[in-house]
Coordinates of C-alpha atoms in Angstrom, one line a residue:
Chain S
M124 CA 11.1 20.3 -28.9
E125 CA 10.8 20.2 -25.2
Y126 CA 8.2 17.9 -23.7
E127 CA 6.5 17.5 -20.3
A128 CA 4.9 14.5 -18.9
V129 CA 1.4 14.3 -17.5
I130 CA 0.8 11.3 -15.2
G131 CA -2.2 10.1 -13.3
M132 CA -2.1 7.2 -10.9
E133 CA -4.7 4.5 -10.1
V134 CA -3.9 2.4 -7.0
H135 CA -5.9 -0.6 -6.0
V136 CA -5.6 -1.1 -2.3
Q137 CA -6.7 -4.4 -0.7
M138 CA -8.3 -3.5 2.6
N139 CA -7.4 -5.7 5.6
T140 CA -10.9 -6.8 6.6
R141 CA -11.2 -10.3 7.9
S142 CA -14.0 -11.3 5.5
K143 CA -14.6 -10.4 1.9
V144 CA -16.5 -7.2 0.8
F145 CA -19.9 -8.8 0.0
C146 CA -19.8 -12.2 1.7
G147 CA -18.3 -13.9 4.8
C148 CA -15.5 -15.8 3.1
S149 CA -12.1 -15.3 4.6
T150 CA -9.6 -12.9 3.0
N151 CA -6.7 -15.1 4.0
F152 CA -4.2 -14.9 1.1
H153 CA -2.5 -18.2 1.7
A154 CA -5.5 -20.5 1.4
P155 CA -5.4 -23.2 -1.2
P156 CA -7.2 -22.3 -4.5
N157 CA -11.0 -22.1 -4.4
T158 CA -11.3 -22.8 -0.7
N159 CA -12.4 -19.3 0.3
V160 CA -15.4 -19.2 -1.9
C161 CA -19.2 -19.2 -1.6
P162 CA -22.2 -18.7 -3.9
V163 CA -21.8 -14.9 -3.6
C164 CA -18.2 -14.6 -4.6
L165 CA -18.6 -17.4 -7.2
G166 CA -21.3 -15.3 -8.8
M167 CA -24.0 -18.0 -8.5
P168 CA -27.4 -16.9 -9.7
G169 CA -29.7 -15.7 -6.9
A170 CA -26.9 -15.2 -4.3
M171 CA -27.2 -11.9 -2.6
P172 CA -24.2 -9.7 -1.7
V173 CA -24.3 -7.7 1.6
L174 CA -21.8 -4.9 2.1
N175 CA -19.2 -5.4 4.9
R176 CA -19.5 -2.5 7.3
E177 CA -15.8 -2.6 8.2
M178 CA -15.1 -2.0 4.5
V179 CA -17.1 1.3 4.6
T180 CA -15.3 2.2 7.9
K181 CA -11.8 1.6 6.6
S182 CA -12.5 3.2 3.2
T183 CA -13.9 6.3 4.8
M184 CA -10.8 6.5 7.1
A185 CA -8.6 6.3 4.0
G186 CA -10.6 9.0 2.3
L187 CA -10.5 11.3 5.3
A188 CA -6.7 10.9 5.6
L189 CA -6.5 11.9 1.9
N190 CA -8.5 15.0 2.7
C191 CA -11.4 13.7 0.6
T192 CA -15.0 14.8 0.8
I193 CA -17.0 11.8 2.0
S194 CA -20.2 11.4 0.0
R195 CA -23.5 11.7 2.0
W196 CA -24.9 9.2 -0.5
S197 CA -23.0 6.6 -2.4
K198 CA -24.0 3.5 -4.2
Q199 CA -22.7 0.4 -5.9
D200 CA -22.8 -0.2 -9.6
R201 CA -22.3 -3.1 -12.0
K202 CA -19.4 -2.8 -14.4
N203 CA -20.3 -5.2 -17.2
Y204 CA -17.8 -7.2 -19.2
F205 CA -17.0 -10.7 -20.2
Y206 CA -13.7 -12.2 -19.0
P207 CA -12.8 -15.3 -17.1
D208 CA -11.7 -13.4 -14.0
Q209 CA -15.3 -13.2 -12.8
A210 CA -18.3 -15.5 -13.3
K211 CA -21.2 -13.2 -13.1
N212 CA -20.1 -11.0 -16.0
Y213 CA -20.0 -7.9 -14.0
Q214 CA -17.8 -6.5 -11.3
I215 CA -19.5 -4.6 -8.4
S216 CA -17.8 -1.2 -8.2
Q217 CA -18.8 2.4 -7.7
Y218 CA -19.4 4.6 -10.8
D219 CA -20.9 8.1 -10.5
L220 CA -21.3 8.3 -6.7
P221 CA -18.0 7.1 -5.2
L222 CA -17.6 7.0 -1.4
C223 CA -14.8 9.6 -1.3
H224 CA -13.9 12.3 -3.8
D225 CA -11.9 15.6 -4.2
G226 CA -9.0 15.1 -1.9
N227 CA -5.3 15.6 -2.0
L228 CA -2.0 14.2 -0.8
E229 CA 1.1 16.3 -0.2
I230 CA 4.4 14.8 -1.5
E231 CA 7.9 16.0 -1.3
V232 CA 10.6 15.6 -3.9
N233 CA 14.1 17.0 -3.3
G234 CA 12.7 19.3 -0.7
V235 CA 10.0 20.7 -2.9
K236 CA 6.4 20.1 -1.6
K237 CA 3.5 19.6 -3.9
D238 CA -0.2 18.6 -3.6
I239 CA -1.4 15.7 -5.8
G240 CA -5.1 15.9 -6.3
I241 CA -7.2 12.8 -5.4
T242 CA -10.1 12.6 -7.9
R243 CA -11.9 9.8 -6.1
A244 CA -11.6 6.7 -3.9
H245 CA -14.2 4.1 -4.5
M246 CA -15.0 0.6 -3.1
E247 CA -15.1 -2.4 -5.3
E248 CA -14.7 -6.2 -5.3
D249 CA -11.5 -7.8 -6.6
T250 CA -11.8 -10.3 -9.4
A251 CA -10.7 -14.0 -9.5
R252 CA -7.1 -14.8 -10.3
N253 CA -6.2 -16.5 -13.5
T254 CA -3.3 -18.9 -13.7
H255 CA -1.7 -19.8 -17.0
T256 CA 0.6 -22.6 -15.9
I257 CA -2.1 -25.3 -16.1
G258 CA -1.2 -26.5 -19.6
G259 CA -3.3 -28.4 -22.0
G260 CA -4.6 -25.2 -23.7
Q261 CA -6.3 -24.2 -20.5
S262 CA -6.1 -21.6 -17.8
G263 CA -7.1 -22.0 -14.2
V264 CA -9.4 -19.7 -12.2
D265 CA -9.0 -19.2 -8.5
F266 CA -12.0 -17.4 -6.9
N267 CA -10.3 -16.9 -3.5
R268 CA -9.4 -13.4 -4.7
A269 CA -12.9 -12.7 -6.1
G270 CA -14.7 -10.4 -3.7
M271 CA -11.6 -9.3 -1.9
P272 CA -12.2 -5.7 -0.6
L273 CA -10.5 -3.1 -2.8
L274 CA -10.4 0.6 -2.5
E275 CA -9.4 2.2 -5.9
I276 CA -7.7 5.6 -5.4
V277 CA -7.5 7.7 -8.5
T278 CA -5.4 10.9 -8.8
E279 CA -5.7 14.0 -11.0
P280 CA -3.1 14.2 -13.8
D281 CA -0.9 16.2 -11.4
I282 CA 2.2 14.1 -11.5
T283 CA 5.0 15.2 -13.9
S284 CA 7.9 12.8 -13.3
S285 CA 8.7 9.3 -12.1
D286 CA 10.2 10.8 -8.9
E287 CA 6.9 12.4 -8.1
A288 CA 5.1 9.1 -8.9
F289 CA 7.4 7.3 -6.6
A290 CA 6.9 9.9 -3.8
Y291 CA 3.2 9.7 -4.2
L292 CA 3.1 5.9 -4.0
T293 CA 5.4 5.7 -0.9
S294 CA 3.5 8.5 0.9
L295 CA 0.2 6.8 0.1
K296 CA 1.5 3.5 1.3
Q297 CA 2.7 5.1 4.5
I298 CA -0.6 6.7 5.3
L299 CA -2.5 3.5 4.6
A300 CA -0.2 1.6 6.9
Y301 CA -0.5 4.2 9.6
L302 CA -4.3 3.9 9.3
N303 CA -4.0 0.1 9.4
V304 CA -6.6 -0.2 6.7
S305 CA -4.4 -2.4 4.5
D306 CA -1.5 -4.7 5.0
C307 CA 0.3 -2.9 2.2
N308 CA 2.0 -6.1 1.3
M309 CA 3.5 -5.7 -2.2
E310 CA 4.3 -9.4 -2.6
E311 CA 0.7 -10.4 -2.0
G312 CA -0.6 -7.7 -4.3
S313 CA -2.4 -5.7 -1.6
L314 CA -1.2 -2.4 -3.4
R315 CA -1.3 -2.4 -7.1
A316 CA -0.4 0.7 -9.0
E317 CA -1.3 1.7 -12.6
A318 CA 0.0 4.8 -14.3
N319 CA -1.6 6.8 -17.1
I320 CA 1.2 8.5 -18.9
S321 CA 1.2 11.0 -21.7
V322 CA 3.6 13.7 -22.9
R323 CA 2.9 17.1 -24.6
P324 CA 5.0 19.9 -25.9
K325 CA 5.8 22.2 -23.0
G326 CA 3.2 24.9 -22.6
Q327 CA 0.5 23.1 -24.6
K328 CA -2.8 22.9 -22.8
E329 CA -4.2 19.7 -24.5
F330 CA -3.1 16.3 -23.2
G331 CA -1.3 14.0 -25.5
T332 CA -2.5 10.4 -26.2
K333 CA -1.9 8.3 -23.0
T334 CA -0.7 4.8 -22.4
E335 CA -1.5 2.8 -19.3
V336 CA 1.2 0.9 -17.5
K337 CA 0.0 -1.8 -15.2
N338 CA 1.0 -5.1 -13.5
V339 CA 4.3 -3.7 -12.1
A340 CA 5.3 -5.6 -9.0
S341 CA 7.0 -2.8 -7.1
F342 CA 6.9 1.0 -6.7
S343 CA 10.5 1.3 -7.9
G344 CA 9.5 -0.8 -10.9
T345 CA 6.5 1.6 -11.6
A346 CA 8.8 4.6 -11.4
K347 CA 11.2 2.9 -13.9
A348 CA 8.4 2.0 -16.2
I349 CA 7.2 5.6 -16.1
E350 CA 10.6 6.9 -16.8
Y351 CA 11.0 4.5 -19.7
E352 CA 7.5 5.3 -21.1
I353 CA 8.1 9.1 -21.0
K354 CA 11.3 8.7 -23.0
R355 CA 9.7 6.2 -25.4
Q356 CA 6.8 8.5 -26.1
I357 CA 9.0 11.5 -26.7
K358 CA 11.1 9.5 -29.1
V359 CA 8.1 8.3 -31.0
L360 CA 6.8 11.9 -31.4
N361 CA 10.3 13.2 -32.3
D362 CA 10.5 10.5 -35.0
G363 CA 7.2 11.8 -36.4
G364 CA 5.2 8.9 -35.1
E365 CA 2.0 8.7 -33.2
I366 CA 1.3 7.4 -29.7
I367 CA -1.2 4.6 -29.7
Q368 CA -3.6 4.5 -26.7
E369 CA -3.0 1.1 -25.2
T370 CA -2.1 -0.8 -22.1
R371 CA 1.6 -1.6 -21.7
G372 CA 3.3 -4.0 -19.4
W373 CA 6.7 -3.7 -17.7
D374 CA 9.5 -6.1 -18.5
A375 CA 11.7 -5.9 -15.4
D376 CA 14.5 -8.0 -16.9
K377 CA 14.8 -6.0 -20.1
N378 CA 13.9 -2.7 -18.4
R379 CA 11.3 -1.7 -20.9
T380 CA 7.6 -1.5 -21.4
F381 CA 5.8 -3.6 -24.0
S382 CA 2.5 -3.4 -25.8
Q383 CA -0.2 -5.8 -24.4
R384 CA -2.8 -7.2 -26.6
Q385 CA -6.1 -5.5 -26.1
K386 CA -9.3 -7.3 -25.3
E387 CA -11.3 -7.5 -28.6
S388 CA -13.8 -4.8 -28.2
A389 CA -13.5 -1.2 -26.9
H390 CA -14.4 -0.8 -23.3
D391 CA -18.0 -0.1 -22.8
Y392 CA -18.9 -1.2 -19.4
R393 CA -22.6 -0.1 -19.4
Y394 CA -22.5 0.7 -15.7
F395 CA -25.8 0.6 -14.0
P396 CA -26.9 0.7 -10.3
E397 CA -26.4 -2.6 -8.5
P398 CA -30.0 -3.6 -7.6
D399 CA -28.9 -6.1 -5.0
L400 CA -27.2 -3.5 -2.8
V401 CA -28.8 -0.5 -1.2
P402 CA -27.2 2.9 -1.0
V403 CA -24.7 3.9 1.7
V404 CA -25.7 7.0 3.6
M405 CA -23.0 8.6 5.7
D406 CA -24.3 11.2 8.2
D407 CA -22.2 13.8 10.0
A408 CA -22.2 11.8 13.2
W409 CA -20.8 8.7 11.5
E410 CA -18.2 10.7 9.6
Q411 CA -17.2 12.5 12.8
S412 CA -16.7 9.3 14.8
L413 CA -14.4 8.0 12.0
K414 CA -12.5 11.3 11.9
D415 CA -12.0 11.0 15.7
S416 CA -10.7 7.5 15.3
L417 CA -7.9 8.6 12.9
P418 CA -4.4 8.3 14.3
E419 CA -1.9 11.1 13.9
L420 CA -0.8 11.0 10.3
P421 CA 2.8 10.8 9.2
A422 CA 3.1 14.4 8.0
A423 CA 1.7 15.8 11.3
R424 CA 3.8 13.5 13.3
R425 CA 7.0 14.5 11.5
A426 CA 6.2 18.1 12.1
R427 CA 5.5 17.6 15.8
L428 CA 8.6 15.5 16.4
E429 CA 10.9 17.9 14.5
D430 CA 9.6 20.6 16.7
S431 CA 9.7 18.9 20.0
T432 CA 12.9 16.9 19.7
G433 CA 15.2 19.1 17.7
L434 CA 16.2 16.1 15.7
S435 CA 17.1 16.6 12.0
P436 CA 14.3 16.1 9.4
Y437 CA 16.2 13.1 8.1
D438 CA 16.3 11.4 11.6
V439 CA 12.6 12.2 12.1
Q440 CA 11.7 10.8 8.7
V441 CA 13.5 7.5 9.6
L442 CA 11.9 7.3 13.0
T443 CA 8.4 7.9 11.6
A444 CA 8.7 5.6 8.6
T445 CA 6.2 3.3 10.2
K446 CA 3.7 3.9 13.0
A447 CA 5.3 1.1 15.0
M448 CA 8.7 2.7 14.8
A449 CA 7.4 6.1 15.7
D450 CA 5.3 4.7 18.6
Y451 CA 8.4 2.9 19.8
F452 CA 10.6 6.0 19.7
E453 CA 8.0 8.0 21.5
T454 CA 7.6 5.4 24.2
V455 CA 11.4 5.4 24.8
M456 CA 11.2 9.2 25.1
D457 CA 8.2 9.1 27.4
Q458 CA 10.3 7.1 29.8
G459 CA 12.6 10.1 30.1
A460 CA 15.3 9.1 27.6
D461 CA 17.1 11.9 25.7
A462 CA 15.7 12.2 22.2
K463 CA 19.1 12.2 20.5
Q464 CA 20.3 9.2 22.5
A465 CA 17.0 7.3 21.8
A466 CA 17.2 8.1 18.1
N467 CA 20.8 7.0 17.9
W468 CA 20.2 3.7 19.6
I469 CA 17.0 2.9 17.7
M470 CA 18.4 3.9 14.2
G471 CA 21.8 2.4 15.0
D472 CA 22.4 -0.6 17.1
L473 CA 18.7 -1.8 17.4
Q474 CA 18.1 -1.3 13.7
K475 CA 21.3 -3.3 12.9
L476 CA 20.1 -6.2 15.1
L477 CA 16.6 -6.0 13.5
S478 CA 18.0 -6.0 10.0
A479 CA 20.3 -8.9 10.7
A480 CA 17.5 -10.9 12.1
D481 CA 15.1 -9.8 9.4
Q482 CA 12.7 -8.6 12.1
D483 CA 10.3 -5.7 12.4
I484 CA 10.4 -3.5 15.4
M485 CA 6.9 -4.7 16.3
D486 CA 8.3 -8.2 16.8
A487 CA 11.5 -7.2 18.7
K488 CA 12.0 -8.8 22.1
V489 CA 13.5 -5.5 23.3
S490 CA 10.6 -3.5 24.5
A491 CA 10.7 0.3 24.3
V492 CA 10.5 0.5 28.1
D493 CA 13.5 -1.8 28.4
L494 CA 15.5 0.2 25.9
A495 CA 14.8 3.3 27.9
D496 CA 16.0 1.5 31.0
L497 CA 19.2 0.6 29.2
L498 CA 19.8 4.2 28.2
A499 CA 19.1 5.2 31.9
L500 CA 21.9 2.7 33.0
I501 CA 24.3 4.5 30.7
E502 CA 23.1 7.9 31.8
D503 CA 23.6 7.1 35.5
G504 CA 27.1 5.6 34.9
T505 CA 26.1 2.0 35.8
I506 CA 27.4 0.8 32.5
S507 CA 29.5 2.3 29.7
G508 CA 28.1 2.8 26.2
K509 CA 30.4 0.0 25.0
I510 CA 29.0 -2.5 27.5
A511 CA 25.5 -1.3 26.7
K512 CA 25.9 -2.6 23.1
E513 CA 26.6 -6.0 24.6
V514 CA 23.7 -5.7 26.9
L515 CA 21.4 -4.7 24.0
E516 CA 22.5 -7.8 22.1
A517 CA 21.6 -10.0 25.0
M518 CA 18.3 -8.2 25.4
F519 CA 17.6 -8.7 21.7
E520 CA 18.3 -12.5 22.1
T521 CA 16.5 -13.2 25.4
G522 CA 14.1 -10.3 25.9
D523 CA 15.4 -10.0 29.5
A524 CA 15.4 -6.6 31.2
P525 CA 18.8 -4.7 31.0
K526 CA 19.2 -4.6 34.8
K527 CA 18.9 -8.4 35.0
I528 CA 21.5 -8.9 32.2
V529 CA 23.9 -6.4 33.8
E530 CA 23.6 -8.2 37.2
D531 CA 23.7 -11.7 35.8
K532 CA 26.8 -11.0 33.7
G533 CA 28.4 -8.8 36.3
L534 CA 28.7 -5.9 33.9
V535 CA 28.3 -3.1 36.4
Q536 CA 30.9 -0.5 35.6
I537 CA 33.8 -0.2 38.0
T538 CA 33.8 3.3 39.4
D539 CA 35.8 2.4 42.5
T540 CA 38.9 4.6 42.0
G541 CA 40.9 2.5 44.3
A542 CA 40.3 -0.6 42.3
I543 CA 41.1 1.2 39.0
D544 CA 44.2 2.7 40.5
A545 CA 45.5 -0.7 41.3
V546 CA 44.9 -1.9 37.8
V547 CA 46.6 1.2 36.4
E548 CA 49.6 0.7 38.5
E549 CA 50.0 -2.9 37.3
I550 CA 49.6 -2.0 33.7
L551 CA 52.2 0.8 33.9
A552 CA 54.6 -1.6 35.7
N553 CA 54.3 -4.2 33.0
N554 CA 54.8 -1.7 30.1
P555 CA 57.9 0.4 30.8
T556 CA 58.6 1.0 27.1
Q557 CA 55.2 2.7 26.5
V558 CA 55.7 4.7 29.8
E559 CA 59.0 6.0 28.4
Q560 CA 57.3 7.0 25.1
Y561 CA 54.6 8.9 27.0
K562 CA 57.1 10.7 29.1
G563 CA 59.0 11.5 25.9
G564 CA 56.0 13.4 24.7
N565 CA 54.0 10.8 22.8
E566 CA 50.7 11.4 24.5
K567 CA 48.9 9.1 22.0
V568 CA 50.2 6.1 24.0
I569 CA 47.5 6.9 26.5
G570 CA 45.1 5.1 24.2
F571 CA 47.2 1.9 24.5
F572 CA 47.0 2.1 28.3
V573 CA 43.2 2.7 28.3
G574 CA 42.9 -0.4 26.1
Q575 CA 45.0 -2.4 28.4
V576 CA 43.0 -1.3 31.5
M577 CA 39.7 -2.1 29.7
K578 CA 41.0 -5.5 28.7
A579 CA 42.0 -6.2 32.3
T580 CA 38.6 -5.2 33.6
Q581 CA 36.6 -6.9 30.8
G582 CA 35.5 -3.4 29.6
K583 CA 33.8 -2.7 32.9
A584 CA 36.0 0.2 34.1
N585 CA 34.5 3.6 33.8
P586 CA 36.5 5.2 30.9
K587 CA 36.5 8.6 32.3
I588 CA 37.9 7.5 35.7
V589 CA 40.5 5.3 33.8
N590 CA 41.7 8.3 31.8
E591 CA 42.0 10.4 34.9
A592 CA 43.8 7.7 36.9
L593 CA 46.3 7.0 34.0
R594 CA 47.2 10.7 33.6
A595 CA 47.6 11.1 37.3
A596 CA 49.9 8.1 37.5
L597 CA 51.9 9.0 34.4
N598 CA 52.3 12.6 35.3
A599 CA 53.3 11.9 38.9
Chain L
M65 CA -38.0 9.9 -31.7
S66 CA -35.1 7.6 -30.9
T67 CA -33.7 5.8 -33.9
I68 CA -31.8 2.5 -33.7
T69 CA -29.7 1.3 -36.6
K70 CA -28.7 -2.2 -37.4
A71 CA -25.1 -1.2 -36.5
D72 CA -26.4 -0.3 -32.9
V73 CA -28.0 -3.7 -32.6
E74 CA -24.8 -5.4 -33.8
Y75 CA -22.7 -3.4 -31.3
V76 CA -25.0 -4.3 -28.4
A77 CA -25.1 -7.9 -29.4
G78 CA -21.3 -7.9 -29.5
L79 CA -21.1 -6.6 -26.0
A80 CA -23.5 -9.2 -24.8
Q81 CA -21.7 -11.9 -26.8
L82 CA -24.8 -12.8 -28.8
Q83 CA -24.7 -14.0 -32.4
L84 CA -27.8 -12.9 -34.3
D85 CA -28.9 -13.8 -37.8
D86 CA -30.1 -11.1 -40.2
D87 CA -33.8 -11.7 -39.4
A88 CA -33.2 -11.3 -35.7
K89 CA -31.2 -8.1 -36.2
E90 CA -34.0 -6.7 -38.4
R91 CA -36.6 -7.6 -35.8
L92 CA -34.5 -6.3 -32.9
T93 CA -33.8 -3.0 -34.7
H94 CA -37.5 -2.4 -34.8
E95 CA -38.2 -3.7 -31.2
M96 CA -35.4 -1.7 -29.6
A97 CA -36.6 1.5 -31.3
T98 CA -40.1 0.9 -30.0
I99 CA -38.8 0.4 -26.5
L100 CA -36.7 3.5 -26.6
N101 CA -39.6 5.5 -28.0
Y102 CA -41.7 4.4 -25.1
M103 CA -38.9 5.6 -22.8
D104 CA -38.9 8.9 -24.6
K105 CA -42.4 9.5 -23.2
L106 CA -40.8 9.8 -19.8
N107 CA -38.7 12.7 -21.0
E108 CA -41.9 14.7 -21.6
L109 CA -42.3 15.0 -17.8
D110 CA -40.8 17.9 -15.9
T111 CA -38.4 16.3 -13.4
E112 CA -36.7 19.5 -12.5
N113 CA -37.5 19.2 -8.8
V114 CA -37.4 15.5 -8.5
E115 CA -34.5 13.8 -6.7
P116 CA -33.0 11.0 -8.8
M117 CA -34.0 7.6 -7.4
M118 CA -31.0 5.5 -6.7
H119 CA -32.7 2.3 -5.6
A120 CA -36.1 0.7 -6.0
M121 CA -36.3 0.0 -2.3
A122 CA -36.4 2.8 0.3
M123 CA -33.7 1.2 2.3
T124 CA -30.1 2.3 3.1
N125 CA -27.1 1.2 5.1
V126 CA -27.7 -2.6 5.1
F127 CA -24.5 -4.1 6.2
R128 CA -23.0 -7.3 7.5
E129 CA -20.4 -7.3 10.3
D130 CA -16.9 -8.3 9.4
V131 CA -17.1 -11.9 10.5
V132 CA -15.7 -14.9 8.6
E133 CA -18.3 -17.5 7.8
P134 CA -17.7 -21.0 6.5
S135 CA -17.0 -21.2 2.8
L136 CA -18.1 -24.0 0.5
P137 CA -16.1 -27.2 0.5
R138 CA -14.0 -27.0 -2.6
D139 CA -15.5 -30.1 -4.3
K140 CA -18.9 -28.5 -3.8
A141 CA -17.7 -25.2 -5.3
L142 CA -16.2 -26.9 -8.3
E143 CA -18.9 -29.5 -8.9
G144 CA -21.1 -27.5 -11.2
A145 CA -18.3 -26.3 -13.4
P146 CA -18.0 -27.5 -17.0
S147 CA -14.4 -28.2 -16.4
H148 CA -12.1 -28.3 -13.3
D149 CA -9.0 -30.2 -12.1
G150 CA -10.0 -30.6 -8.5
E151 CA -8.2 -27.3 -7.6
F152 CA -9.0 -24.7 -10.3
F153 CA -12.0 -24.0 -12.5
L154 CA -10.6 -24.6 -16.0
V155 CA -11.3 -22.3 -19.0
P156 CA -9.9 -22.1 -22.5
K157 CA -6.4 -20.7 -22.3
I158 CA -6.4 -16.9 -21.8
L159 CA -3.8 -15.2 -24.0
E160 CA -3.3 -11.9 -22.3
T161 CA 0.1 -10.7 -23.1
D162 CA 2.0 -10.6 -26.4
N163 CA 5.2 -8.9 -26.9
V164 CA 5.3 -6.5 -29.8

């Protein structure tokens, strides 16, 4: 029988506010255990949470970027359960009136575009982190993470393959990074994806029984886990078995999912309105001001740049991968540089230097304006492209302006035909064998002469003039 | 008339992590039914044109600005805990994952 997969994703995004969602404790990830804690995030009786305004701002921006409707009224609710990842026995979340709902995100897989429906995006507090390496039959609890601001983004079951899931996650991450509402740092867990996966015979309307895969460290891991889980479920069904609704973890070493023991009782969270927090009312003016503050989003930016630069979709995709990269590229162009030249230098030599130094373009000592100046020096013939590579390396090291480096190192291209003619004469005199070869019809030897002239001038001779001078001398 | 069974009481007690003896279950079965029946009275009202009330206070949009405030010193934070090691709160070992 042929099966199809039905997948929905839940992504917890840690928003990059300075302080926690309901108290003033710092959100610094690197603090020692239990040092960013206070009566509110420790769940002490009587402590009163107050919602961080910036959390509402950033969450709304994310919702708008995902084409969501922003609720005029939303509220916080208590999700009740007992577990040592929180002390007050409830997590503050949003239940029936989430801040954002009914949106969509367009993804592209192998050139095919598709909308993934966004069911909702709601604000909640993160829970404490449990550590199991304490020993002595005990687990440790670190409340630094309790009260961290999370936006949970839930999709419709619109995803049908691991490729689509991967495309969804990378697009989502890109948008959140463009918005600067989250650091999107996978190692620090600021994006955590869970997938609900089921399969059904092709054409069947009803969903099959789903499993939930969570706690996967990377997007590619999530995609692999989904791929594995689809195959596993199909095999179970083909063997006449039944899918058990359960949570499954991902074993990255063995490349397989595994069943995780369930908490003892069925989930019955008995949500009720959080009496300690008042509703959030978003009026048109507030929503509009947030809409106005949105940056140009990746899809729009790609379309505009493809249109205005004539670069290939692939090049544009690379150049808009991050907002910083796209801003850099556009600044170089704004200085008058040719789009193709700018693209080649950024994606080629500059990217190579960045990768080797493990640096982000934001931290590069080479400013966009300086790179544009470098390209202008090539354009006006002051230096050759080859010398420019050397200059760029120096710029990358020192942060100096290209003009200064060219002057300091005496790299200005020799365009004085008299000077070049003199060098050419000398080279030809010293290499009679090659001159004979050329005269005998082996024109390829010209490359050898060019190399010799360049060597003699430390690469500073203008290659075009060298070529002309050589041919003139040899054909004379 | 709402009816509450002993099984309902046991379920709710389980969620609340309460251990009840048979007498308490019996008594609570009766008491919870009484409370729910009292609530049923509210259902007699026509609320067709009444907006649901989301909060007991007529306040909205109470926020704090995104400013970091001092946290508790760690020894203060840990001091009331039944068990800690100076860094972490300690709880009986949590067994979360088991391979099958």
